[in-house]
PDB file of C-alpha atoms and ligand atoms in Angstrom:
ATOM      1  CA  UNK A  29       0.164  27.086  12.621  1.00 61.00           C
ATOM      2  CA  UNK A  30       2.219  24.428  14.287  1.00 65.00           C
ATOM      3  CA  UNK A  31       0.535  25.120  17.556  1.00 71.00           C
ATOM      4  CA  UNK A  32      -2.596  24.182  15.807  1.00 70.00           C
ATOM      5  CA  UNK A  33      -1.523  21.192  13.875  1.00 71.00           C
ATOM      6  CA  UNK A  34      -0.443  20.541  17.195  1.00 71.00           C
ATOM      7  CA  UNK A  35      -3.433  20.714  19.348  1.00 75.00           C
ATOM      8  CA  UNK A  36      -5.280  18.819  16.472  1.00 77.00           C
ATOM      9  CA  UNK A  37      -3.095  15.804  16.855  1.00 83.00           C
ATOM     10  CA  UNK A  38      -3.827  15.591  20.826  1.00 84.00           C
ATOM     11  CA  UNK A  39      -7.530  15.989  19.879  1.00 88.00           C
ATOM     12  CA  UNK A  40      -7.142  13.063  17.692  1.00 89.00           C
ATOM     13  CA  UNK A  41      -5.478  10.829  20.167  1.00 90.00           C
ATOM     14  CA  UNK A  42      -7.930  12.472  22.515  1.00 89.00           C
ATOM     15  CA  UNK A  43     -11.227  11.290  20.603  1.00 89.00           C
ATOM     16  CA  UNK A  44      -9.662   8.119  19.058  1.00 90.00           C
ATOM     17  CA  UNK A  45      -8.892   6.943  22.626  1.00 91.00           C
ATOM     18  CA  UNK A  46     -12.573   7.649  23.415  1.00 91.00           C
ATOM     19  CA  UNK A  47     -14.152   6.095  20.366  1.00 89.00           C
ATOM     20  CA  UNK A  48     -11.938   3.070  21.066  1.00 90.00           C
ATOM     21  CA  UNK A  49     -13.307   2.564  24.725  1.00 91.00           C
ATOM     22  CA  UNK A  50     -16.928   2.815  23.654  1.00 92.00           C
ATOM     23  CA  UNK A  51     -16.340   0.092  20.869  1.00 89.00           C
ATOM     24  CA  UNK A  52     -14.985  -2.382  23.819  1.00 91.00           C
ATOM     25  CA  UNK A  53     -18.145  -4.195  23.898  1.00 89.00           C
ATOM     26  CA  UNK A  54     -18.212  -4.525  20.030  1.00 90.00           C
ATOM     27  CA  UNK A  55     -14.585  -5.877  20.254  1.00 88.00           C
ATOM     28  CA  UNK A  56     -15.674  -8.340  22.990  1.00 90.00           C
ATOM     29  CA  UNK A  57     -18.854  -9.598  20.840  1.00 87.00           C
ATOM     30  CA  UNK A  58     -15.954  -9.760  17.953  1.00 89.00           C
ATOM     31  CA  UNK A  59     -13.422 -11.826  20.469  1.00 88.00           C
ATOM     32  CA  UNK A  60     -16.023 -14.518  21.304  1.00 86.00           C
ATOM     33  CA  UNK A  61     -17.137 -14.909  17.623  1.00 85.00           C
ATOM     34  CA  UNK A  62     -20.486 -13.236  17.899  1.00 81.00           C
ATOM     35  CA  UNK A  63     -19.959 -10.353  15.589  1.00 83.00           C
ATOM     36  CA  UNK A  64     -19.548 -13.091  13.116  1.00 84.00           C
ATOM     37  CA  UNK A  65     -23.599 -12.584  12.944  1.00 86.00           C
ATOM     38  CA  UNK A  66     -23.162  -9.740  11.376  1.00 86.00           C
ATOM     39  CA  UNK A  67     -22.331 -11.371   8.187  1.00 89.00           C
ATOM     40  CA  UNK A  68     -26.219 -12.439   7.789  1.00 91.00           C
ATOM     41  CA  UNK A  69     -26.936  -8.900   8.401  1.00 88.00           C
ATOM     42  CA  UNK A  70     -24.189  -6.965   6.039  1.00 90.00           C
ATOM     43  CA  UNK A  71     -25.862  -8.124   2.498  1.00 93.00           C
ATOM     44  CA  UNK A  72     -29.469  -6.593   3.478  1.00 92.00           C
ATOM     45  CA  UNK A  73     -27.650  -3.715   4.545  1.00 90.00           C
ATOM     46  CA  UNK A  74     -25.607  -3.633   1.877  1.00 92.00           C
ATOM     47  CA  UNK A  75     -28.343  -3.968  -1.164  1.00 92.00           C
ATOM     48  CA  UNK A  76     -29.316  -0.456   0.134  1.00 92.00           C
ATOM     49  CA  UNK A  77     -26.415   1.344   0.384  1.00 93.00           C
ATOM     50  CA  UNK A  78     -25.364   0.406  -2.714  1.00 94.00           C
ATOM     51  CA  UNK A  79     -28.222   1.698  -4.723  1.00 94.00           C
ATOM     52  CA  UNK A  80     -27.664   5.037  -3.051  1.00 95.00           C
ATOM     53  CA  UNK A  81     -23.980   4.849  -3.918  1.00 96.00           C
ATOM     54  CA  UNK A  82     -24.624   4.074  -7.352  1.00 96.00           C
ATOM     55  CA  UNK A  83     -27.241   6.498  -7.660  1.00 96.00           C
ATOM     56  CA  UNK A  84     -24.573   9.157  -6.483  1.00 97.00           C
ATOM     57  CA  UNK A  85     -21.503   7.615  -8.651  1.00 97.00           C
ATOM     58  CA  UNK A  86     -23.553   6.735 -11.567  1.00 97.00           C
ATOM     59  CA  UNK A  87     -21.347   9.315 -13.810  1.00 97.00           C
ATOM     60  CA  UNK A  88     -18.479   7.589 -12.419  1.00 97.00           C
ATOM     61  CA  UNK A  89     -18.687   3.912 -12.828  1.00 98.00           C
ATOM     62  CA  UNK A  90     -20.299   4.621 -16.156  1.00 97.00           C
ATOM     63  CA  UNK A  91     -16.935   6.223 -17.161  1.00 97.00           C
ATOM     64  CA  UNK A  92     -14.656   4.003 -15.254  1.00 98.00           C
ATOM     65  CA  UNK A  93     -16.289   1.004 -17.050  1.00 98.00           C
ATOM     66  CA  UNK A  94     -16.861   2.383 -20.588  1.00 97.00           C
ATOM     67  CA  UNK A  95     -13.507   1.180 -21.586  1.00 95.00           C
ATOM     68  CA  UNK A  96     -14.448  -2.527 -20.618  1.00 97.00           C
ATOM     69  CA  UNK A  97     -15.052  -3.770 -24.243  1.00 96.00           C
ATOM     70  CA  UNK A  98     -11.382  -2.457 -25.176  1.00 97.00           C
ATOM     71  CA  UNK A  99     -10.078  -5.984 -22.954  1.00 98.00           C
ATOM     72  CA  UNK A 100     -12.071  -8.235 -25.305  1.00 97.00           C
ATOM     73  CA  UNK A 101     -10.308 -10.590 -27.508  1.00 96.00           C
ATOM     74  CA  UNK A 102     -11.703 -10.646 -31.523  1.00 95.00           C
ATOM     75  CA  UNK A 103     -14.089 -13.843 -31.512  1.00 94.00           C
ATOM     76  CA  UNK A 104     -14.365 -14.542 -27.541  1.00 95.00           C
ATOM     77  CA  UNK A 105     -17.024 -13.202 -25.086  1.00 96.00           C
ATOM     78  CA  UNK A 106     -15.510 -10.738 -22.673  1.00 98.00           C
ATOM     79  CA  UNK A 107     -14.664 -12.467 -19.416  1.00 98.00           C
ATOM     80  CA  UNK A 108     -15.060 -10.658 -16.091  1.00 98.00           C
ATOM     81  CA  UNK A 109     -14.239 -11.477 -12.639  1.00 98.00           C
ATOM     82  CA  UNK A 110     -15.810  -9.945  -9.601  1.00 98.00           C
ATOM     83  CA  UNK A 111     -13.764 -10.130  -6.540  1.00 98.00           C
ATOM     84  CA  UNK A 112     -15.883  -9.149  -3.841  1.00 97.00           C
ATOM     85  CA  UNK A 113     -19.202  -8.551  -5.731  1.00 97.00           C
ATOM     86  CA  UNK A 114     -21.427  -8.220  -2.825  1.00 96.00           C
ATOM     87  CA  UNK A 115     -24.791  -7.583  -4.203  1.00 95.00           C
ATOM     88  CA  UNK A 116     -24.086  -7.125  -7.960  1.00 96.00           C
ATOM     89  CA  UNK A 117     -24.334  -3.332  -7.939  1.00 96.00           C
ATOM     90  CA  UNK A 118     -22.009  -3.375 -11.371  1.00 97.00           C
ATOM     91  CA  UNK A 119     -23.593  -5.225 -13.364  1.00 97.00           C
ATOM     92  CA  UNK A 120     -25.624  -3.122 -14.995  1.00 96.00           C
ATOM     93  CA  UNK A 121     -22.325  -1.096 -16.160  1.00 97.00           C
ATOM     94  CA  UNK A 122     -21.243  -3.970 -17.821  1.00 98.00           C
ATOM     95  CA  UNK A 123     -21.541  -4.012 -21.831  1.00 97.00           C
ATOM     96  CA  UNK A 124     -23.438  -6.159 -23.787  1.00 96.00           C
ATOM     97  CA  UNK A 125     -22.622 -10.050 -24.209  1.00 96.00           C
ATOM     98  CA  UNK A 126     -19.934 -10.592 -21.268  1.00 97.00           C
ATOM     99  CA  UNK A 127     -19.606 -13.512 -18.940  1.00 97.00           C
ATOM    100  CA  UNK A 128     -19.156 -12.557 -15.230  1.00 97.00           C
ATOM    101  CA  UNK A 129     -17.923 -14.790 -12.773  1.00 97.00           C
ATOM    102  CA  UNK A 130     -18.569 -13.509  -9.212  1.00 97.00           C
ATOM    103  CA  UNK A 131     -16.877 -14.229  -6.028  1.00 98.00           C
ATOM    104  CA  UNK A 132     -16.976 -13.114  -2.540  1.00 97.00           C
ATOM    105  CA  UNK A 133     -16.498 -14.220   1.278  1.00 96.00           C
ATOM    106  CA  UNK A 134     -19.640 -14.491   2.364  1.00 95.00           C
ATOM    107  CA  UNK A 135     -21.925 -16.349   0.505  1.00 95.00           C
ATOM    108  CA  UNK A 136     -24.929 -14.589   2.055  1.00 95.00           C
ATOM    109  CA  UNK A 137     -24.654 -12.278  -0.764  1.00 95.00           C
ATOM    110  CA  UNK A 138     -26.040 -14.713  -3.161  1.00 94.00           C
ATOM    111  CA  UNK A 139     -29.781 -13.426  -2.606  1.00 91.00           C
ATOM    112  CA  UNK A 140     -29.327 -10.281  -3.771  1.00 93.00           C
ATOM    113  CA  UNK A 141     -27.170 -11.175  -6.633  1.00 93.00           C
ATOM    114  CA  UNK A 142     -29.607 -13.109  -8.018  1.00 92.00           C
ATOM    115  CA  UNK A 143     -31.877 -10.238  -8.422  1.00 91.00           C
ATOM    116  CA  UNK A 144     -29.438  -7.962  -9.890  1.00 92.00           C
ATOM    117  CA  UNK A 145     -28.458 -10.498 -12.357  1.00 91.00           C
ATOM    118  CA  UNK A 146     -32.432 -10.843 -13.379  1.00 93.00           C
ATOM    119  CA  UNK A 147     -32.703  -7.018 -13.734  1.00 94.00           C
ATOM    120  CA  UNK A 148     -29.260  -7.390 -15.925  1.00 96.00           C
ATOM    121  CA  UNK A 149     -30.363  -9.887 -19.087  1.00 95.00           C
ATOM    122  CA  UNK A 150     -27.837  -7.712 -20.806  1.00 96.00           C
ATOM    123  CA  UNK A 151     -24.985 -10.395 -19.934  1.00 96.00           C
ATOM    124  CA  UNK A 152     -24.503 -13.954 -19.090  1.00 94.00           C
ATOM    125  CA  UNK A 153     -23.907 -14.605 -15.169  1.00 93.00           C
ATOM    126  CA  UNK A 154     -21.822 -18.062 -15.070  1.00 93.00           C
ATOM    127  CA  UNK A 155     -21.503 -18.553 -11.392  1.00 94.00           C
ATOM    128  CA  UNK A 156     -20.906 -17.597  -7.643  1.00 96.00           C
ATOM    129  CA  UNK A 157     -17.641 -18.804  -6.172  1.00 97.00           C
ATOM    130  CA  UNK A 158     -17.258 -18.588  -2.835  1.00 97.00           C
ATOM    131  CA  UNK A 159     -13.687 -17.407  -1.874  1.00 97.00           C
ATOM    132  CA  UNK A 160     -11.412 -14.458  -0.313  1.00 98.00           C
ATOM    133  CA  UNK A 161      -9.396 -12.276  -2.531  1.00 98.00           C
ATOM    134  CA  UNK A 162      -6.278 -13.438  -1.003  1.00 98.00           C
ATOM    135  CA  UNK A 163      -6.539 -17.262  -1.967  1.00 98.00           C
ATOM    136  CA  UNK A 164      -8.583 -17.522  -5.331  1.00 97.00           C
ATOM    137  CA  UNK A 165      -6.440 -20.739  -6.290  1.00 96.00           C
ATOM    138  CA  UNK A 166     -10.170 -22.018  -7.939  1.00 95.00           C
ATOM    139  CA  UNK A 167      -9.302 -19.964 -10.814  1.00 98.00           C
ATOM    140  CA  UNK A 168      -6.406 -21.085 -13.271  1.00 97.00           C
ATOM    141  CA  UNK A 169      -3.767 -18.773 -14.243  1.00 98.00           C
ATOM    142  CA  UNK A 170      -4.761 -16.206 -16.967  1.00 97.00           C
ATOM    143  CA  UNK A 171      -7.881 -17.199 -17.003  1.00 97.00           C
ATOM    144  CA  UNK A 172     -10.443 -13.729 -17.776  1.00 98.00           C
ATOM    145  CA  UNK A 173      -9.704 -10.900 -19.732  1.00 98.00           C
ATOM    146  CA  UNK A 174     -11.141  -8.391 -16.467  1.00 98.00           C
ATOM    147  CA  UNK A 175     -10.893  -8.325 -12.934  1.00 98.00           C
ATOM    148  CA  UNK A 176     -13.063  -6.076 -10.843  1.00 98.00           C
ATOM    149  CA  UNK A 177     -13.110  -4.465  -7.613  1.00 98.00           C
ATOM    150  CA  UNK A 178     -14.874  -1.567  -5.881  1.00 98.00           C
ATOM    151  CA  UNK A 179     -15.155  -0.661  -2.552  1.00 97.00           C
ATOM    152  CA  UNK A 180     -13.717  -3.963  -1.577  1.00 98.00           C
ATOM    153  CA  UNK A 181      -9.606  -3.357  -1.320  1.00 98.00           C
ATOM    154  CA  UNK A 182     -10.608  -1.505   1.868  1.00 97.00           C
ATOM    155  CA  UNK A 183     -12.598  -4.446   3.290  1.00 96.00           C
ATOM    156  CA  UNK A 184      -9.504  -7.751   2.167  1.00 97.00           C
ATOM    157  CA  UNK A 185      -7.077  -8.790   4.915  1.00 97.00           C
ATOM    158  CA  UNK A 186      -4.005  -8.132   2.505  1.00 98.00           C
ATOM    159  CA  UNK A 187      -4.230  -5.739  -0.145  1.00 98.00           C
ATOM    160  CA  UNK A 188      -0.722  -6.991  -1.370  1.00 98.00           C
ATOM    161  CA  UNK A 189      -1.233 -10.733  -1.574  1.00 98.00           C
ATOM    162  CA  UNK A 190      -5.171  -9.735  -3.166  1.00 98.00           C
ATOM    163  CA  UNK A 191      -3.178  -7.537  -5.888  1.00 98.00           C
ATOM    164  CA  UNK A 192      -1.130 -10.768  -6.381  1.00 98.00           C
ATOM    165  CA  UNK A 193      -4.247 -12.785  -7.335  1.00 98.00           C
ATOM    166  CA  UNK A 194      -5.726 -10.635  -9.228  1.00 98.00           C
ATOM    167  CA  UNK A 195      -2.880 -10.513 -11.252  1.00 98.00           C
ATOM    168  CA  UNK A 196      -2.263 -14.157 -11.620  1.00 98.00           C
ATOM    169  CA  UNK A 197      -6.051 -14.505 -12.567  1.00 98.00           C
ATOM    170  CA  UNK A 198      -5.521 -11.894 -15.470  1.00 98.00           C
ATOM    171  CA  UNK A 199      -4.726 -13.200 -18.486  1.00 97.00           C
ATOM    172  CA  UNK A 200      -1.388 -11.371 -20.438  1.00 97.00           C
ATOM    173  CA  UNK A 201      -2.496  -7.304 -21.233  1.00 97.00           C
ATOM    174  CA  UNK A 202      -5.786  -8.262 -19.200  1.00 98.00           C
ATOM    175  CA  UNK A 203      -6.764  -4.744 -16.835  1.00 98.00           C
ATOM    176  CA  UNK A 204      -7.792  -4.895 -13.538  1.00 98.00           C
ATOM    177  CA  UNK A 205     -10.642  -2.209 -12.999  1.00 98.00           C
ATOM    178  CA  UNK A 206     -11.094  -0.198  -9.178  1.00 98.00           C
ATOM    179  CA  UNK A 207     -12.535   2.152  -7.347  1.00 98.00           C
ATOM    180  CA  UNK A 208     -12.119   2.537  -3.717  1.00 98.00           C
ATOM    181  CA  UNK A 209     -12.710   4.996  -0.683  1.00 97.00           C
ATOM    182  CA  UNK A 210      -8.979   5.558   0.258  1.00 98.00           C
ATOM    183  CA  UNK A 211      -7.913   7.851   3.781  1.00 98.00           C
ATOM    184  CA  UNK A 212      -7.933  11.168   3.086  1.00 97.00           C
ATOM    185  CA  UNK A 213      -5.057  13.893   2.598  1.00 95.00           C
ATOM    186  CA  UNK A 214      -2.879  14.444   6.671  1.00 91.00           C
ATOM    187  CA  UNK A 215      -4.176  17.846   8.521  1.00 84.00           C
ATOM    188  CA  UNK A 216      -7.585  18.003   6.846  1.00 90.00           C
ATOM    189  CA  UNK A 217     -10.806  17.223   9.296  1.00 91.00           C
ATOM    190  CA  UNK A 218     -11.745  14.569   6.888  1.00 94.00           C
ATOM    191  CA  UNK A 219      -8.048  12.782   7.687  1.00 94.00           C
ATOM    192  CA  UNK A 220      -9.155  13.809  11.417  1.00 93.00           C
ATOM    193  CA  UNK A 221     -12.649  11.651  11.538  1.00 94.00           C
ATOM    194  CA  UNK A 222     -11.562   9.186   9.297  1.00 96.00           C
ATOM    195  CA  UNK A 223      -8.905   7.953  12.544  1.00 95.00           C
ATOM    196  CA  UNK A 224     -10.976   9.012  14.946  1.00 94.00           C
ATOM    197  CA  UNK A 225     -14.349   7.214  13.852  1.00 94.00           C
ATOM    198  CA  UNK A 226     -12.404   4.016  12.232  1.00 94.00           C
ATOM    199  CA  UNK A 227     -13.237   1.327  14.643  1.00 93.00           C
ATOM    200  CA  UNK A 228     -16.853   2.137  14.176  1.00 93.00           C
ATOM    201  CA  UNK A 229     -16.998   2.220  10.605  1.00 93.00           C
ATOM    202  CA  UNK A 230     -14.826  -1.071  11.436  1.00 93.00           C
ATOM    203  CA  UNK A 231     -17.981  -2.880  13.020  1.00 92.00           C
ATOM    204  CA  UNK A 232     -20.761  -1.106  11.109  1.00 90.00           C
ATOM    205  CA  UNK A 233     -18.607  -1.730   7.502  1.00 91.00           C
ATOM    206  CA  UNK A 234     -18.116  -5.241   7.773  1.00 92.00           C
ATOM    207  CA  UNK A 235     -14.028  -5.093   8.350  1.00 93.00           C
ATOM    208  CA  UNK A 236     -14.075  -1.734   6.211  1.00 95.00           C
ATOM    209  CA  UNK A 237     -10.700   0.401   6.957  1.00 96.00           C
ATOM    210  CA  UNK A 238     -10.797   3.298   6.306  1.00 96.00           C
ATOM    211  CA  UNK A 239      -7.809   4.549   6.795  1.00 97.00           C
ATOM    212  CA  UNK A 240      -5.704   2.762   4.236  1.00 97.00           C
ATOM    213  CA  UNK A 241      -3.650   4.438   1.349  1.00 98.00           C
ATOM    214  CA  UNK A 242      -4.596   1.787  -1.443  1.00 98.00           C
ATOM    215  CA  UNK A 243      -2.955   3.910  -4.039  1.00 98.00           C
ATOM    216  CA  UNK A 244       0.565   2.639  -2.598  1.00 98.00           C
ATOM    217  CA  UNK A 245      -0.478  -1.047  -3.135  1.00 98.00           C
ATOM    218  CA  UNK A 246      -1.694  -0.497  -6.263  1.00 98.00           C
ATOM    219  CA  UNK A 247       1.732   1.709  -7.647  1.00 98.00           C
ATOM    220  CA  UNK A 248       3.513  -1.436  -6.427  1.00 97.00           C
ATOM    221  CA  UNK A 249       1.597  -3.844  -7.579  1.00 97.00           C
ATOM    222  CA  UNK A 250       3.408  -4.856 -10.874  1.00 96.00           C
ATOM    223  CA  UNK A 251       1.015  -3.543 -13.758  1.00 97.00           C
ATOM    224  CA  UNK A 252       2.642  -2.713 -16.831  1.00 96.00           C
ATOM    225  CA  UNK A 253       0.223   0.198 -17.409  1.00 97.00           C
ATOM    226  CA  UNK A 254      -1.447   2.275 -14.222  1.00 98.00           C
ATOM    227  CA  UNK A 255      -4.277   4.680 -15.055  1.00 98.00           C
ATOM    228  CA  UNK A 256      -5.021   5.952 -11.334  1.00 98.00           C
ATOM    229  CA  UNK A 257      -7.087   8.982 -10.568  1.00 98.00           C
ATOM    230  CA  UNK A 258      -7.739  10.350  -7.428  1.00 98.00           C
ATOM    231  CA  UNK A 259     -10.708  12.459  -6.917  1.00 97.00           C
ATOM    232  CA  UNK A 260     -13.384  13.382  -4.725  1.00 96.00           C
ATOM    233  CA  UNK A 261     -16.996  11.887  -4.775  1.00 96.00           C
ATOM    234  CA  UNK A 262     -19.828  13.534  -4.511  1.00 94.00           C
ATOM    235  CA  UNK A 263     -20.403  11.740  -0.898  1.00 93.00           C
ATOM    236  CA  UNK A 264     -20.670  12.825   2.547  1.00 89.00           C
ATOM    237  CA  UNK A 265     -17.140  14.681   3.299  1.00 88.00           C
ATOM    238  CA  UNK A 266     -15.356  11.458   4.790  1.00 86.00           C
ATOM    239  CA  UNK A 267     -16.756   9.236   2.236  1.00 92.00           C
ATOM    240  CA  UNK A 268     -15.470  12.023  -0.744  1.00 96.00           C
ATOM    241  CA  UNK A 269     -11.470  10.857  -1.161  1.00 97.00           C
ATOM    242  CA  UNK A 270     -11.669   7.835  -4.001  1.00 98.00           C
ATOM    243  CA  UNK A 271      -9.465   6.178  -6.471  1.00 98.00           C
ATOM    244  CA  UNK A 272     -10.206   5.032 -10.008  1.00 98.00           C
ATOM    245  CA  UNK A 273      -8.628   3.774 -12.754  1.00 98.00           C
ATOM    246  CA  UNK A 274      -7.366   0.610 -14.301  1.00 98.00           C
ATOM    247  CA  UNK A 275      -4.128  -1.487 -14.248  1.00 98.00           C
ATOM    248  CA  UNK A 276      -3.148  -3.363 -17.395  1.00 98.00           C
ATOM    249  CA  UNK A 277      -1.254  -6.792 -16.305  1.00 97.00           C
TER     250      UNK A 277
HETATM  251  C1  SAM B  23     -18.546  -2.637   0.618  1.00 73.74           C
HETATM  252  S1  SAM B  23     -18.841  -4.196  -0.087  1.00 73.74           S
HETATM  253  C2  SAM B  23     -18.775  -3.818  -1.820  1.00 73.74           C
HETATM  254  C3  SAM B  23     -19.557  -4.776  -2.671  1.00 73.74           C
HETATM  255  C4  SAM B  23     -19.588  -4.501  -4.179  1.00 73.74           C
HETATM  256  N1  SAM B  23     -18.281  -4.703  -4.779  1.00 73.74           N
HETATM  257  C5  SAM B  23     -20.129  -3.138  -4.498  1.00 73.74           C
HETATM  258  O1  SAM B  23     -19.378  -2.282  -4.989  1.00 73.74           O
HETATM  259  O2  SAM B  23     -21.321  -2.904  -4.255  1.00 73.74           O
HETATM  260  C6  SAM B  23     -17.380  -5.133   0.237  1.00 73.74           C
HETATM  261  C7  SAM B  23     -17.472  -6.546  -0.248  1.00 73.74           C
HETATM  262  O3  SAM B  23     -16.191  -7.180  -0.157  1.00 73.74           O
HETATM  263  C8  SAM B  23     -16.349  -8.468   0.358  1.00 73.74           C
HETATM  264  N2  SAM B  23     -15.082  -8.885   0.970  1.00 73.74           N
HETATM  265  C9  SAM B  23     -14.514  -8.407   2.089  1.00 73.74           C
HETATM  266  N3  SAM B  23     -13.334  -9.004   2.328  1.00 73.74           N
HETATM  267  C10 SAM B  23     -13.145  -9.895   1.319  1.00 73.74           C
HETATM  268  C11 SAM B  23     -12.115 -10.827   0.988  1.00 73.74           C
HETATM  269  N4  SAM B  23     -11.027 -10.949   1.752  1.00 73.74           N
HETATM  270  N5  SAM B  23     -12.270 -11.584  -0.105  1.00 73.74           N
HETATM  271  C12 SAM B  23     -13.368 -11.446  -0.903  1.00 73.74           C
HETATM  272  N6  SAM B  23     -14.359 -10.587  -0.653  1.00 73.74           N
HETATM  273  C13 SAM B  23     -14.266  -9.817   0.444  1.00 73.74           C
HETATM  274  C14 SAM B  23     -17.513  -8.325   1.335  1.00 73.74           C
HETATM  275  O4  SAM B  23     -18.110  -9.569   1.627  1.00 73.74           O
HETATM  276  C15 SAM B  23     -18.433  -7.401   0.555  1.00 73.74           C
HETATM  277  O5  SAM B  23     -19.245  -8.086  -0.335  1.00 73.74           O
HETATM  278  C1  NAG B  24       0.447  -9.942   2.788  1.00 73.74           C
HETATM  279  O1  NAG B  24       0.818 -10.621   1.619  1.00 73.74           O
HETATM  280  C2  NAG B  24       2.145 -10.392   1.221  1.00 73.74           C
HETATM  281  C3  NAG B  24       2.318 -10.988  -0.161  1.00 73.74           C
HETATM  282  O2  NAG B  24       1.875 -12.301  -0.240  1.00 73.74           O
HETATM  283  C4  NAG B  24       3.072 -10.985   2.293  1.00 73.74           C
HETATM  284  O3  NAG B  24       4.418 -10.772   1.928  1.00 73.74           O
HETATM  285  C5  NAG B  24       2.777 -10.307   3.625  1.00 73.74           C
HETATM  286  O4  NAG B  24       3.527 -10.911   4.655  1.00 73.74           O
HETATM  287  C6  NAG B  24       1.296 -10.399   3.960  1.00 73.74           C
HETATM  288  N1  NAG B  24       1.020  -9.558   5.111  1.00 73.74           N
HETATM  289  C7  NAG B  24       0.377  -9.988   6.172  1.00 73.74           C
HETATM  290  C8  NAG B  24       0.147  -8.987   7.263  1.00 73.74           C
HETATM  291  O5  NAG B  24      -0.031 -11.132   6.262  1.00 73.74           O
END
């Protein structure tokens, strides 16, 4: 057994070691500011995927989001930010009568979020603010009842200081709603690929890691409630390991 475990961790150094020289061009297009490009390219790319994803975690998001309504206050419209909306794939799981307020880094998104917030009449789409998770200091204190991220914790510079925003954003016993691809469990193939194959889902993801353990950000975050779930979607294998869940502020 140990033999194996360790033969599989000189494989891994083995193929990351590879997979890192054939990416040296990609990091050289990244080192003189070219793969900056890509950030045209990502939304159309993007719209796509995302309609596949949802299409596979329908179940899930509707579950994950059915509890929205509960963050409402009596006589005010239910206020929800989107950090990192991309193309507006939630909206549609959003109830009845809320106000969302999306952000995101690149503003090349807006295209695509226009569309998804014509198919959604359902709710009232306020605005696009263009900013990073880390530094939303356009938005006062306390100001929504919801913050909402998914698939985008993996993608931030600093999960930490992004937690810390979202937090400040969030009004008093406001939740903070996820769900993110997260590394998978040590000595399993999917840990294996996930290392091996991370500087290319680096460049093709748009600065997606996925190697990080956002659980341990999240547990340390400072909520005063944590519902987190792990579980495994029904994705390709290295895509499957995902946590949901909520964190009340
Ligand atoms: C994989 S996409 C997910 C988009 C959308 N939330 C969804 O579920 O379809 C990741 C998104 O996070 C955004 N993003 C990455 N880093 C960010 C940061 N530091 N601040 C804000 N948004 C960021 C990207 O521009 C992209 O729209
Ligand atoms: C991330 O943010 C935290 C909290 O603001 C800070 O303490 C830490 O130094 C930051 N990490 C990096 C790598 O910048």
């Amino acid at each position: 057994m140990v033999t194996f475990w360790f033969q599989m961790s000189f494989l891994m150094t083995f193929c990351t070691l590879v997979v890192r020289v054939l990416c040296v061009p990609l990091n050289l297009l990244e080192a003189v500011g070219l793969y900056k490009l890509y950030k045209h390219v990502a939304p159309f790319c993007l719209y796509r995927v995302s309609k596949l994803y949802n299409k596979k975690m329908h179940e899930r998001k509707k579950e994950l989001f059915a509890c929205l309504s509960e963050f409402k206050q009596p006589g005010q419209q239910l206020t929800i930010l989107e950090v990192g909306c991309g193309t507006g794939s939630n909206f549609r799981f959003y109830p009845a009568g809320c106000k969302v307020i999306c952000t995101d880094n690149n503003v090349h998104y807006v295209k695509y979020l226009q569309r998804n917030m014509l198919e959604n009449p359902h709710m009232t789409y306020e605005k696009f603010v263009e900013v990073s998770a880390e530094d939303m200091r356009s938005f006062e204190d306390g100001c929504v009842d919801v913050v909402v991220c998914t698939l985008v914790l993996c993608s931030v510079d600093n999960v930490s200081q992004s937690l810390r925003e979202v937090r400040r954003v969030l009004r008093p016993r406001g939740a903070f709603f996820f769900l993110e691809h997260v590394v998978a469990e040590p000595s399993t193939w999917t840990y294996f690929f996930q290392h091996v194959l991370k500087p290319v889902c680096y460049y093709i993801g748009d600065g997606c890691q996925v190697t990080r353990a956002t659980w341990k950000h999240l547990e340390s975050a400072g909520f005063s409630d944590l519902k987190l779930r792990h579980m495994k979607a029904p994705l390709i294998f290295f895509n499957k390991p995902h946590i949901m869940g909520y964190g009340v502020k």
